[in-house]
Tab-separated table of C-alpha atoms in Angstrom:
chain	number	residue	atom	x	y	z
A	245	MET	CA	121.273	79.835	97.467
A	246	LYS	CA	121.705	81.845	100.638
A	247	LEU	CA	124.599	83.701	98.987
A	248	LEU	CA	122.403	84.607	96.030
A	249	LYS	CA	119.650	85.777	98.343
A	250	SER	CA	122.100	87.871	100.328
A	251	PHE	CA	123.642	89.376	97.230
A	252	SER	CA	120.198	90.452	95.991
A	253	PHE	CA	119.758	92.553	99.135
A	254	ALA	CA	123.137	94.141	98.512
A	255	MET	CA	122.087	95.025	94.965
A	256	MET	CA	118.937	96.634	96.344
A	257	ALA	CA	121.163	98.865	98.443
A	258	LEU	CA	123.352	99.676	95.449
A	259	ALA	CA	120.671	100.153	92.832
A	260	MET	CA	117.959	102.200	94.507
A	261	SER	CA	118.054	104.993	91.946
A	262	SER	CA	115.792	107.297	93.883
A	263	SER	CA	115.480	110.023	96.428
A	264	PHE	CA	113.629	108.602	99.397
A	265	VAL	CA	112.050	111.089	101.816
A	266	ALA	CA	109.972	110.331	104.874
A	267	CYS	CA	107.938	113.392	105.747
A	268	GLY	CA	107.961	114.889	109.184
A	269	ASP	CA	105.383	117.015	110.985
A	270	ASP	CA	101.623	116.900	110.609
A	271	ASP	CA	101.373	120.229	108.775
A	272	GLU	CA	103.673	118.982	106.049
A	273	LYS	CA	101.707	115.753	105.754
A	274	GLU	CA	98.442	117.658	105.429
A	275	GLU	CA	99.914	119.929	102.741
A	276	LYS	CA	101.162	116.966	100.696
A	277	GLY	CA	97.953	115.023	101.165
A	278	GLY	CA	95.747	117.234	99.018
A	279	GLN	CA	94.167	115.767	95.904
A	280	SER	CA	96.717	116.448	93.166
A	281	ILE	CA	94.750	115.518	90.042
A	282	ILE	CA	91.552	117.512	89.625
A	283	VAL	CA	89.109	115.933	87.181
A	284	PRO	CA	86.103	118.056	86.088
A	285	ASP	CA	82.768	116.403	86.810
A	286	SER	CA	81.404	117.465	83.424
A	287	ASP	CA	81.859	119.949	80.607
A	288	ASP	CA	79.441	122.447	82.211
A	289	ASN	CA	82.159	125.121	82.239
A	290	PRO	CA	83.906	124.829	78.882
A	291	ASP	CA	86.591	127.231	77.750
A	292	SER	CA	84.674	129.830	75.738
A	293	THR	CA	87.663	130.377	73.449
A	294	THR	CA	87.766	126.712	72.398
A	295	THR	CA	85.957	125.452	69.333
A	296	VAL	CA	84.303	122.088	69.930
A	297	LEU	CA	85.710	119.587	67.468
A	298	THR	CA	83.589	117.090	65.578
A	299	PRO	CA	84.390	113.360	65.899
A	300	LYS	CA	86.067	113.494	62.453
A	301	GLU	CA	88.205	116.478	63.462
A	302	GLN	CA	89.177	114.709	66.687
A	303	LYS	CA	90.276	111.647	64.733
A	304	GLU	CA	92.492	113.874	62.632
A	305	LYS	CA	93.862	115.619	65.729
A	306	LEU	CA	94.692	112.330	67.434
A	307	GLU	CA	96.270	110.917	64.286
A	308	VAL	CA	98.513	113.951	63.765
A	309	THR	CA	99.627	113.887	67.407
A	310	ALA	CA	100.331	110.151	67.364
A	311	ARG	CA	102.341	110.404	64.137
A	312	SER	CA	104.281	113.348	65.522
A	313	LEU	CA	105.163	111.455	68.713
A	314	ILE	CA	106.279	108.352	66.810
A	315	SER	CA	108.436	110.463	64.477
A	316	LYS	CA	110.348	111.879	67.438
A	317	VAL	CA	111.411	108.455	68.760
A	318	ASN	CA	114.077	106.847	66.605
A	319	ALA	CA	115.407	103.361	67.165
A	320	SER	CA	118.738	104.511	65.709
A	321	ASP	CA	119.206	106.756	68.755
A	322	PHE	CA	119.691	103.599	70.806
A	323	GLU	CA	121.895	101.758	68.339
A	324	GLU	CA	125.174	102.351	70.164
A	325	ILE	CA	123.909	101.251	73.563
A	326	THR	CA	122.098	98.178	72.165
A	327	ASP	CA	125.250	97.206	70.263
A	328	LEU	CA	127.156	97.481	73.529
A	329	VAL	CA	124.587	95.320	75.344
A	330	LYS	CA	124.799	92.629	72.660
A	331	SER	CA	128.591	92.825	72.606
A	332	THR	CA	128.756	92.510	76.395
A	333	LYS	CA	126.413	89.497	76.334
A	334	GLU	CA	128.529	87.807	73.653
A	335	ILE	CA	131.698	88.350	75.675
A	336	MET	CA	130.053	86.959	78.809
A	337	ASP	CA	128.575	83.942	76.972
A	338	ILE	CA	131.926	83.022	75.444
A	339	ASN	CA	133.961	83.476	78.595
A	340	ASP	CA	131.406	81.987	80.961
A	341	LYS	CA	132.428	78.529	79.759
A	342	ASP	CA	135.778	79.088	81.473
A	343	GLU	CA	135.615	78.174	85.169
A	344	ASP	CA	138.160	80.880	85.999
A	345	TYR	CA	136.245	83.613	84.135
A	346	SER	CA	134.330	85.056	87.116
A	347	GLU	CA	136.197	83.444	90.000
A	348	ALA	CA	137.559	86.790	91.216
A	349	ILE	CA	134.067	88.348	91.242
A	350	GLN	CA	132.533	85.371	93.047
A	351	GLU	CA	135.201	85.516	95.737
A	352	TRP	CA	134.622	89.259	96.088
A	353	ILE	CA	130.856	88.775	96.452
A	354	GLN	CA	131.398	86.133	99.113
A	355	SER	CA	133.662	88.452	101.103
A	356	ALA	CA	131.348	91.443	100.722
A	357	VAL	CA	128.276	89.467	101.829
A	358	GLU	CA	130.151	88.181	104.877
A	359	LEU	CA	130.886	91.793	105.840
A	360	CYS	CA	127.146	92.452	105.836
A	361	GLU	CA	126.069	89.393	107.790
A	362	GLY	CA	125.860	89.392	111.548
A	363	ASN	CA	126.357	86.492	113.914
A	364	MET	CA	123.557	84.009	114.587
A	365	THR	CA	122.354	84.664	118.136
A	366	ASN	CA	119.427	82.755	119.629
A	367	ASN	CA	118.613	81.495	116.127
A	368	VAL	CA	118.338	85.070	114.803
A	369	GLN	CA	120.852	86.576	112.391
A	370	LYS	CA	120.728	90.342	111.849
A	371	ASN	CA	122.262	91.501	108.567
A	372	LEU	CA	123.054	95.027	107.415
A	373	TYR	CA	123.628	95.349	103.664
A	374	LEU	CA	125.695	98.413	102.827
A	375	ALA	CA	126.708	99.633	99.383
A	376	ALA	CA	130.014	100.645	100.936
A	377	ASN	CA	130.851	96.948	101.409
A	378	PHE	CA	130.415	96.285	97.691
A	379	THR	CA	133.209	98.418	96.277
A	380	GLY	CA	136.074	97.350	94.087
A	381	LYS	CA	137.605	97.512	90.643
A	382	PHE	CA	137.557	94.670	88.107
A	383	GLU	CA	139.088	94.515	84.661
A	384	LEU	CA	138.460	91.879	82.013
A	385	GLN	CA	141.845	90.706	80.824
A	386	GLY	CA	141.614	88.128	78.068
A	387	ASN	CA	138.928	85.723	79.233
A	388	LYS	CA	139.225	86.377	82.947
A	389	TRP	CA	138.051	89.083	85.334
A	390	VAL	CA	140.945	90.390	87.411
A	391	ASN	CA	140.490	92.070	90.780
A	392	LYS	CA	142.520	95.281	90.499
A	393	GLY	CA	142.356	95.955	94.207
A	394	GLU	CA	140.219	98.025	96.505
A	395	ASN	CA	138.347	101.094	95.363
A	396	PRO	CA	136.913	102.592	98.549
A	397	ASN	CA	134.448	104.860	96.736
A	398	ALA	CA	133.017	102.854	93.833
A	399	LEU	CA	132.313	99.542	92.163
A	400	GLU	CA	133.857	99.573	88.696
A	401	PHE	CA	133.947	97.116	85.789
A	402	ILE	CA	136.301	97.815	82.889
A	403	TYR	CA	136.404	95.844	79.644
A	404	ASN	CA	136.694	96.194	75.864
A	405	ASP	CA	133.723	95.345	73.675
A	406	ASN	CA	134.043	93.075	70.665
A	407	LYS	CA	135.262	96.049	68.612
A	408	GLY	CA	137.993	96.783	71.135
A	409	ILE	CA	136.301	99.949	72.457
A	410	ASN	CA	136.922	100.592	76.143
A	411	THR	CA	133.798	100.373	78.330
A	412	VAL	CA	133.416	101.373	81.971
A	413	VAL	CA	130.419	100.635	84.198
A	414	LYS	CA	130.701	102.494	87.479
A	415	ILE	CA	128.529	102.669	90.597
A	416	THR	CA	129.459	105.159	93.280
A	417	ALA	CA	127.744	105.355	96.673
A	418	SER	CA	128.350	107.744	99.543
A	419	ASP	CA	129.552	106.468	102.915
A	420	LYS	CA	126.608	108.096	104.683
A	421	TYR	CA	123.470	105.973	104.773
A	422	THR	CA	120.207	105.429	106.598
A	423	PRO	CA	119.288	101.910	107.783
A	424	VAL	CA	115.856	100.808	106.560
A	425	HIS	CA	114.150	97.620	107.670
A	426	HIS	CA	110.791	96.001	106.992
A	427	ALA	CA	109.320	92.600	107.725
A	428	THR	CA	109.115	91.881	103.976
A	429	PHE	CA	112.929	91.933	103.845
A	430	ASP	CA	113.195	89.091	106.338
A	431	GLU	CA	113.158	85.348	105.874
A	432	GLU	CA	112.490	82.461	108.222
A	433	ASP	CA	113.518	78.827	107.770
A	434	TYR	CA	112.321	75.871	109.799
A	435	ASP	CA	114.388	72.694	110.031
A	436	TYR	CA	112.202	69.690	110.862
A	437	TYR	CA	115.197	67.513	111.644
A	438	ARG	CA	116.481	69.898	114.298
A	439	GLU	CA	112.969	71.136	115.162
A	440	THR	CA	114.401	74.630	115.055
A	441	SER	CA	113.473	77.818	113.200
A	442	TYR	CA	116.070	80.316	111.998
A	443	ARG	CA	115.221	83.935	111.320
A	444	TYR	CA	117.245	86.280	109.098
A	445	GLU	CA	116.496	89.964	109.683
A	446	ASN	CA	117.773	92.035	106.757
A	447	THR	CA	118.318	95.774	106.964
A	448	ILE	CA	119.343	97.817	103.918
A	449	GLY	CA	121.565	100.868	104.268
A	450	ILE	CA	120.245	103.434	101.776
A	451	PRO	CA	123.128	105.736	100.703
A	452	GLU	CA	122.588	109.491	100.669
A	453	LYS	CA	123.953	109.713	97.133
A	454	LEU	CA	124.316	107.164	94.373
A	455	THR	CA	125.586	107.607	90.822
A	456	VAL	CA	125.535	105.019	88.065
A	457	SER	CA	127.269	105.596	84.733
A	458	VAL	CA	128.118	103.740	81.539
A	459	THR	CA	130.843	105.197	79.320
A	460	HIS	CA	131.868	103.819	75.942
A	461	GLY	CA	134.993	105.054	74.215
A	462	GLY	CA	135.078	107.925	76.682
A	463	LYS	CA	131.493	108.988	75.830
A	464	SER	CA	128.621	108.806	78.303
A	465	LEU	CA	125.866	106.460	77.111
A	466	ALA	CA	123.734	106.282	80.243
A	467	ASP	CA	123.771	107.755	83.720
A	468	ALA	CA	121.675	108.206	86.809
A	469	THR	CA	122.384	110.529	89.712
A	470	ILE	CA	120.491	109.818	92.902
A	471	THR	CA	120.279	111.729	96.127
A	472	THR	CA	118.691	110.209	99.197
A	473	ALA	CA	117.305	111.660	102.375
A	474	ILE	CA	115.417	109.539	104.870
A	475	SER	CA	114.051	110.650	108.179
A	476	LEU	CA	112.589	107.839	110.260
A	477	ASP	CA	111.838	107.581	113.942
A	478	LYS	CA	113.256	104.059	113.764
A	479	ALA	CA	114.751	101.763	111.142
A	480	ASP	CA	111.496	99.854	110.635
A	481	ILE	CA	109.266	101.267	107.883
A	482	ASP	CA	105.730	101.951	109.103
A	483	LEU	CA	103.462	102.050	106.047
A	484	GLN	CA	100.394	102.898	108.107
A	485	ASN	CA	101.809	105.939	109.883
A	486	GLU	CA	104.562	107.446	107.749
A	487	ASP	CA	104.875	109.210	104.392
A	488	TYR	CA	107.590	108.559	101.810
A	489	GLU	CA	108.716	110.263	98.651
A	490	ILE	CA	110.970	109.064	95.833
A	491	THR	CA	112.472	110.904	92.863
A	492	ALA	CA	114.772	109.596	90.142
A	493	THR	CA	116.292	110.696	86.837
A	494	ILE	CA	117.752	108.423	84.167
A	495	ASN	CA	119.480	109.598	80.972
A	496	ILE	CA	119.929	107.204	78.048
A	497	SER	CA	121.101	108.166	74.555
A	498	GLY	CA	119.688	111.696	74.675
A	499	TYR	CA	116.385	110.662	76.281
A	500	GLN	CA	115.484	111.388	79.886
A	501	VAL	CA	112.986	109.583	82.082
A	502	ALA	CA	112.287	111.549	85.237
A	503	ILE	CA	110.228	110.257	88.127
A	504	ASP	CA	109.473	113.731	89.400
A	505	LYS	CA	107.676	112.337	92.411
A	506	LEU	CA	106.654	108.920	93.658
A	507	GLN	CA	104.843	109.545	96.892
A	508	TYR	CA	103.235	107.217	99.397
A	509	LEU	CA	101.161	108.810	102.146
A	510	GLY	CA	100.619	106.079	104.712
A	511	THR	CA	98.821	108.520	106.994
A	512	GLN	CA	96.159	109.014	104.320
A	513	ASN	CA	96.298	105.675	102.462
A	514	LYS	CA	97.240	107.345	99.189
A	515	ALA	CA	99.933	106.982	96.504
A	516	TYR	CA	100.932	109.484	93.821
A	517	VAL	CA	103.373	109.392	90.892
A	518	SER	CA	104.511	111.976	88.354
A	519	ILE	CA	106.666	110.933	85.381
A	520	THR	CA	108.102	112.959	82.501
A	521	ILE	CA	109.781	111.663	79.343
A	522	ASN	CA	111.929	114.128	77.396
A	523	LYS	CA	114.071	113.999	74.300
A	524	GLY	CA	116.682	116.685	74.619
A	525	ASN	CA	114.813	119.792	75.762
A	526	GLU	CA	111.448	118.662	74.368
A	527	LYS	CA	108.819	117.098	76.580
A	528	LEU	CA	107.272	114.099	74.858
A	529	ILE	CA	104.968	112.653	77.496
A	530	SER	CA	104.059	113.571	81.031
A	531	MET	CA	101.905	111.493	83.320
A	532	GLN	CA	100.431	111.872	86.779
A	533	ALA	CA	98.529	109.174	88.619
A	534	GLU	CA	97.200	108.703	92.117
A	535	ALA	CA	95.273	106.019	93.938
A	536	GLY	CA	93.866	105.411	97.379
A	537	GLY	CA	94.009	102.169	99.284
A	538	LYS	CA	95.127	100.668	102.536
A	539	VAL	CA	98.365	98.690	102.566
A	540	LYS	CA	98.560	95.734	104.898
A	541	LEU	CA	101.001	92.906	105.455
A	542	VAL	CA	100.139	89.316	104.571
A	543	THR	CA	102.178	86.335	105.750
A	544	GLU	CA	102.653	83.453	103.316
A	545	LYS	CA	104.173	80.035	103.857
A	546	GLN	CA	105.739	77.412	101.578
A	547	ASP	CA	106.225	73.852	102.788
A	548	TYR	CA	109.258	71.769	101.798
A	549	TYR	CA	110.240	68.181	102.589
A	550	TRP	CA	112.844	69.435	105.079
A	551	GLY	CA	110.726	72.162	106.655
A	552	TYR	CA	109.100	75.386	105.474
A	553	LYS	CA	109.828	78.990	104.568
A	554	GLU	CA	107.718	81.890	105.735
A	555	TRP	CA	107.703	85.460	104.430
A	556	THR	CA	105.645	88.631	104.470
A	557	LYS	CA	104.348	90.601	101.488
A	558	PHE	CA	102.268	93.712	100.866
A	559	ASP	CA	98.580	93.614	99.962
A	560	VAL	CA	96.265	96.523	99.129
A	561	THR	CA	92.696	96.628	100.423
A	562	GLN	CA	89.949	99.259	100.685
A	563	LYS	CA	90.819	100.638	97.253
A	564	ASP	CA	88.946	103.891	96.658
A	565	ARG	CA	89.658	106.777	94.264
A	566	ALA	CA	92.165	106.557	91.397
A	567	ALA	CA	93.006	109.293	88.899
A	568	LEU	CA	95.212	109.610	85.833
A	569	MET	CA	96.382	112.501	83.668
A	570	VAL	CA	98.472	111.955	80.524
A	571	ASP	CA	99.762	114.744	78.288
A	572	VAL	CA	101.214	113.975	74.839
A	573	LEU	CA	103.340	116.763	73.300
A	574	GLY	CA	101.079	119.347	74.920
A	575	ASP	CA	98.529	118.592	72.180
A	576	VAL	CA	96.362	115.837	73.682
A	577	GLN	CA	95.389	115.364	77.324
A	578	PHE	CA	93.666	112.321	78.789
A	579	VAL	CA	92.252	113.071	82.241
A	580	GLY	CA	90.094	110.733	84.242
A	581	GLU	CA	89.205	109.160	87.537
A	582	ILE	CA	87.619	106.100	89.048
A	583	LYS	CA	85.627	107.428	91.970
A	584	ASP	CA	85.745	104.154	93.918
A	585	MET	CA	87.858	101.240	92.609
A	586	ASP	CA	86.247	98.647	94.880
A	587	LYS	CA	82.750	99.638	93.745
A	588	LEU	CA	83.760	99.606	90.068
A	589	GLU	CA	85.260	96.144	90.439
A	590	ASN	CA	82.178	94.854	92.260
A	591	PHE	CA	79.757	96.205	89.612
A	592	ILE	CA	81.761	94.739	86.707
A	593	THR	CA	82.046	91.402	88.511
A	594	ALA	CA	78.297	91.387	89.144
A	595	ALA	CA	77.647	92.161	85.477
A	596	ASN	CA	79.874	89.328	84.285
A	597	GLN	CA	78.165	86.924	86.663
A	598	ASN	CA	74.831	87.803	85.014
A	599	ASP	CA	75.955	87.846	81.390
A	600	GLU	CA	72.793	86.029	80.270
A	601	ASN	CA	70.423	88.522	81.910
A	602	GLU	CA	70.278	91.697	79.786
A	603	ALA	CA	68.521	93.916	82.314
A	604	THR	CA	70.762	92.953	85.238
A	605	PHE	CA	73.907	93.186	83.109
A	606	LYS	CA	73.036	96.681	81.841
A	607	GLU	CA	72.093	97.856	85.317
A	608	ASN	CA	75.491	96.851	86.694
A	609	ILE	CA	77.342	98.453	83.750
A	610	GLU	CA	75.405	101.669	84.317
A	611	ASN	CA	76.388	101.577	87.991
A	612	ALA	CA	79.987	100.995	86.903
A	613	ASN	CA	79.814	104.040	84.599
A	614	ASN	CA	78.701	106.142	87.551
A	615	GLN	CA	82.147	105.427	89.021
A	616	LEU	CA	83.926	106.647	85.863
A	617	ASN	CA	84.747	110.257	85.031
A	618	ILE	CA	87.141	110.145	82.082
A	619	GLY	CA	87.617	112.840	79.453
A	620	LEU	CA	89.652	113.809	76.403
A	621	TYR	CA	91.036	117.348	76.087
A	622	TYR	CA	93.214	119.173	73.569
A	623	ASP	CA	95.930	121.840	73.673
A	624	GLY	CA	95.679	122.238	77.453
A	625	LYS	CA	92.187	123.746	77.222
A	626	LYS	CA	89.447	123.100	79.794
A	627	THR	CA	86.762	122.001	77.350
A	628	ARG	CA	86.085	118.268	77.455
A	629	MET	CA	85.812	117.059	73.876
A	630	ALA	CA	84.850	113.462	74.611
A	631	ALA	CA	84.171	111.074	77.472
A	632	VAL	CA	85.017	107.397	77.917
A	633	LYS	CA	82.412	104.999	79.294
A	634	LEU	CA	81.466	101.348	79.092
A	635	ILE	CA	78.761	100.147	76.725
A	636	THR	CA	76.898	96.841	76.579
A	637	THR	CA	77.304	94.586	73.575
A	638	SER	CA	75.723	91.219	72.818
A	639	TYR	CA	76.764	88.025	71.106
A	640	LYS	CA	75.327	84.585	70.507
A	641	VAL	CA	76.553	81.155	71.521
A	642	TYR	CA	74.401	78.773	69.514
A	643	ASP	CA	70.885	80.083	70.242
A	644	ASP	CA	71.697	81.772	73.565
A	645	ASN	CA	72.296	85.516	73.981
A	646	TYR	CA	75.190	86.701	76.111
A	647	TYR	CA	76.260	90.211	77.089
A	648	ALA	CA	79.646	91.861	77.453
A	649	SER	CA	81.030	95.354	77.970
A	650	GLU	CA	83.689	97.350	76.184
A	651	PRO	CA	84.959	100.946	76.367
A	652	ALA	CA	83.504	103.553	74.041
A	653	ILE	CA	84.061	107.224	73.261
A	654	PHE	CA	81.069	109.578	73.718
A	655	PHE	CA	81.235	112.936	71.916
A	656	ASN	CA	79.518	116.217	72.662
A	657	ASP	CA	77.170	115.792	69.685
A	658	ASN	CA	75.724	112.684	71.448
A	659	THR	CA	77.387	110.237	69.068
A	660	SER	CA	79.434	107.363	70.421
A	661	TYR	CA	81.884	104.826	69.034
A	662	THR	CA	83.531	101.746	70.434
A	663	PHE	CA	87.313	101.962	70.571
A	664	GLU	CA	87.559	99.414	67.768
A	665	SER	CA	85.274	101.360	65.438
A	666	PHE	CA	86.710	104.800	66.297
A	667	PHE	CA	90.379	103.839	65.935
A	668	ASP	CA	89.753	102.191	62.588
A	669	LYS	CA	92.263	101.450	59.856
A	670	THR	CA	90.952	104.253	57.643
A	671	TYR	CA	92.071	107.135	59.832
A	672	PHE	CA	94.804	105.464	61.802
A	673	LYS	CA	96.435	103.290	59.142
A	674	LYS	CA	99.497	105.546	58.899
A	675	VAL	CA	99.800	105.658	62.686
A	676	THR	CA	99.586	101.872	62.880
A	677	ASP	CA	102.079	101.435	60.038
A	678	ASN	CA	104.534	103.934	61.550
A	679	PHE	CA	104.235	102.332	64.971
A	680	MET	CA	104.805	98.840	63.612
A	681	ASN	CA	107.812	100.101	61.638
A	682	LEU	CA	109.214	101.623	64.821
A	683	ILE	CA	108.727	98.325	66.678
A	684	GLU	CA	110.436	96.473	63.840
A	685	ASP	CA	113.353	98.934	63.982
A	686	PHE	CA	113.777	98.191	67.682
A	687	ASN	CA	113.480	94.455	67.031
A	688	ARG	CA	116.297	94.684	64.502
A	689	LEU	CA	118.492	96.396	67.090
A	690	PHE	CA	118.215	93.420	69.419
A	691	ARG	CA	118.598	90.653	66.850
């Protein structure tokens, strides 16, 4: 079990497909701390060149955009890589019955983990998990993995799929790294029999550059190239006083998922993420989101018959503003914010606790709506075409009235529709059918 735990830390060091930046001086922190997603308070300043669409026209606009997006994602694009995944699983399932199948890999893991582990001194063991310790070259020969010797620059697995096509999975990490430590990485055991506690302090060496690739028959199926730069005053991460930034790009079967920025500003209790999904040179979806809240550490404990384990995890408190912006094909934009997440949660909770009192329920839902500022826009224009709010609905249980809330769309002509009534089967039947067909196509790939 300890080996498995140790190996998981090593995989964290190997697989952090990101660029990790801790920001430096105060000026830079202030520049990065500005509110990134601006949400208009109302439609008081519409774009004069934009024609306001009726609810019917907006249904048509949304349907056309949804159908266009679905048509651009084809399950067949992923057929080769899913076939490879299934083939690889079949090979592993068949050979895993042989005790000698993975013996070479298990021995290699044991040796690599031992290179990362320090000596136990005063009941404390300090471990440093480096990707550079997990390098090697393995080839599947018949029903047995064979260690082909040291590969100082990469970890490589070579095998033929069930069609005899050569496959290579390769992970390459640079020798240069930055040690990163946090209390959540550590583990503490207590032995009641010896009346002694043992602490394992785990530090991960984040490589400056990491590349991961999958080739099949000499053709690239998937790849990720990662560059890393960390600047810390000390190895220990300080989430209250430091800022961090992550970027990552993954290419699979002609599609690209780019985390343009994943930013945590500990100095301002704020997080921000920007993600783009492309097919070839066409942008399908882009999304930005940000949220405020204070991260703190919480210690948890699990008792066992022989002693107990203790660990630390993250918890978020004092949640305030959150904002989201989603763009689909440049045609539809969803932009909104929750002004104060804690207040919204409190008002909704208070409403649900008074679901038999109509006046109190409605009052709390109205207060909750005051925390929402969510709008629907089209073609990148500034005119808000619709807003999203909560409405109160009622239902009966025997002879008693109860109240509930659900989201609704409010249009500029003062009409409103619940999501269920607006996205009905009349206008969106083709979208629903096309989406379900796409899901079924993907299901068939994995059968």
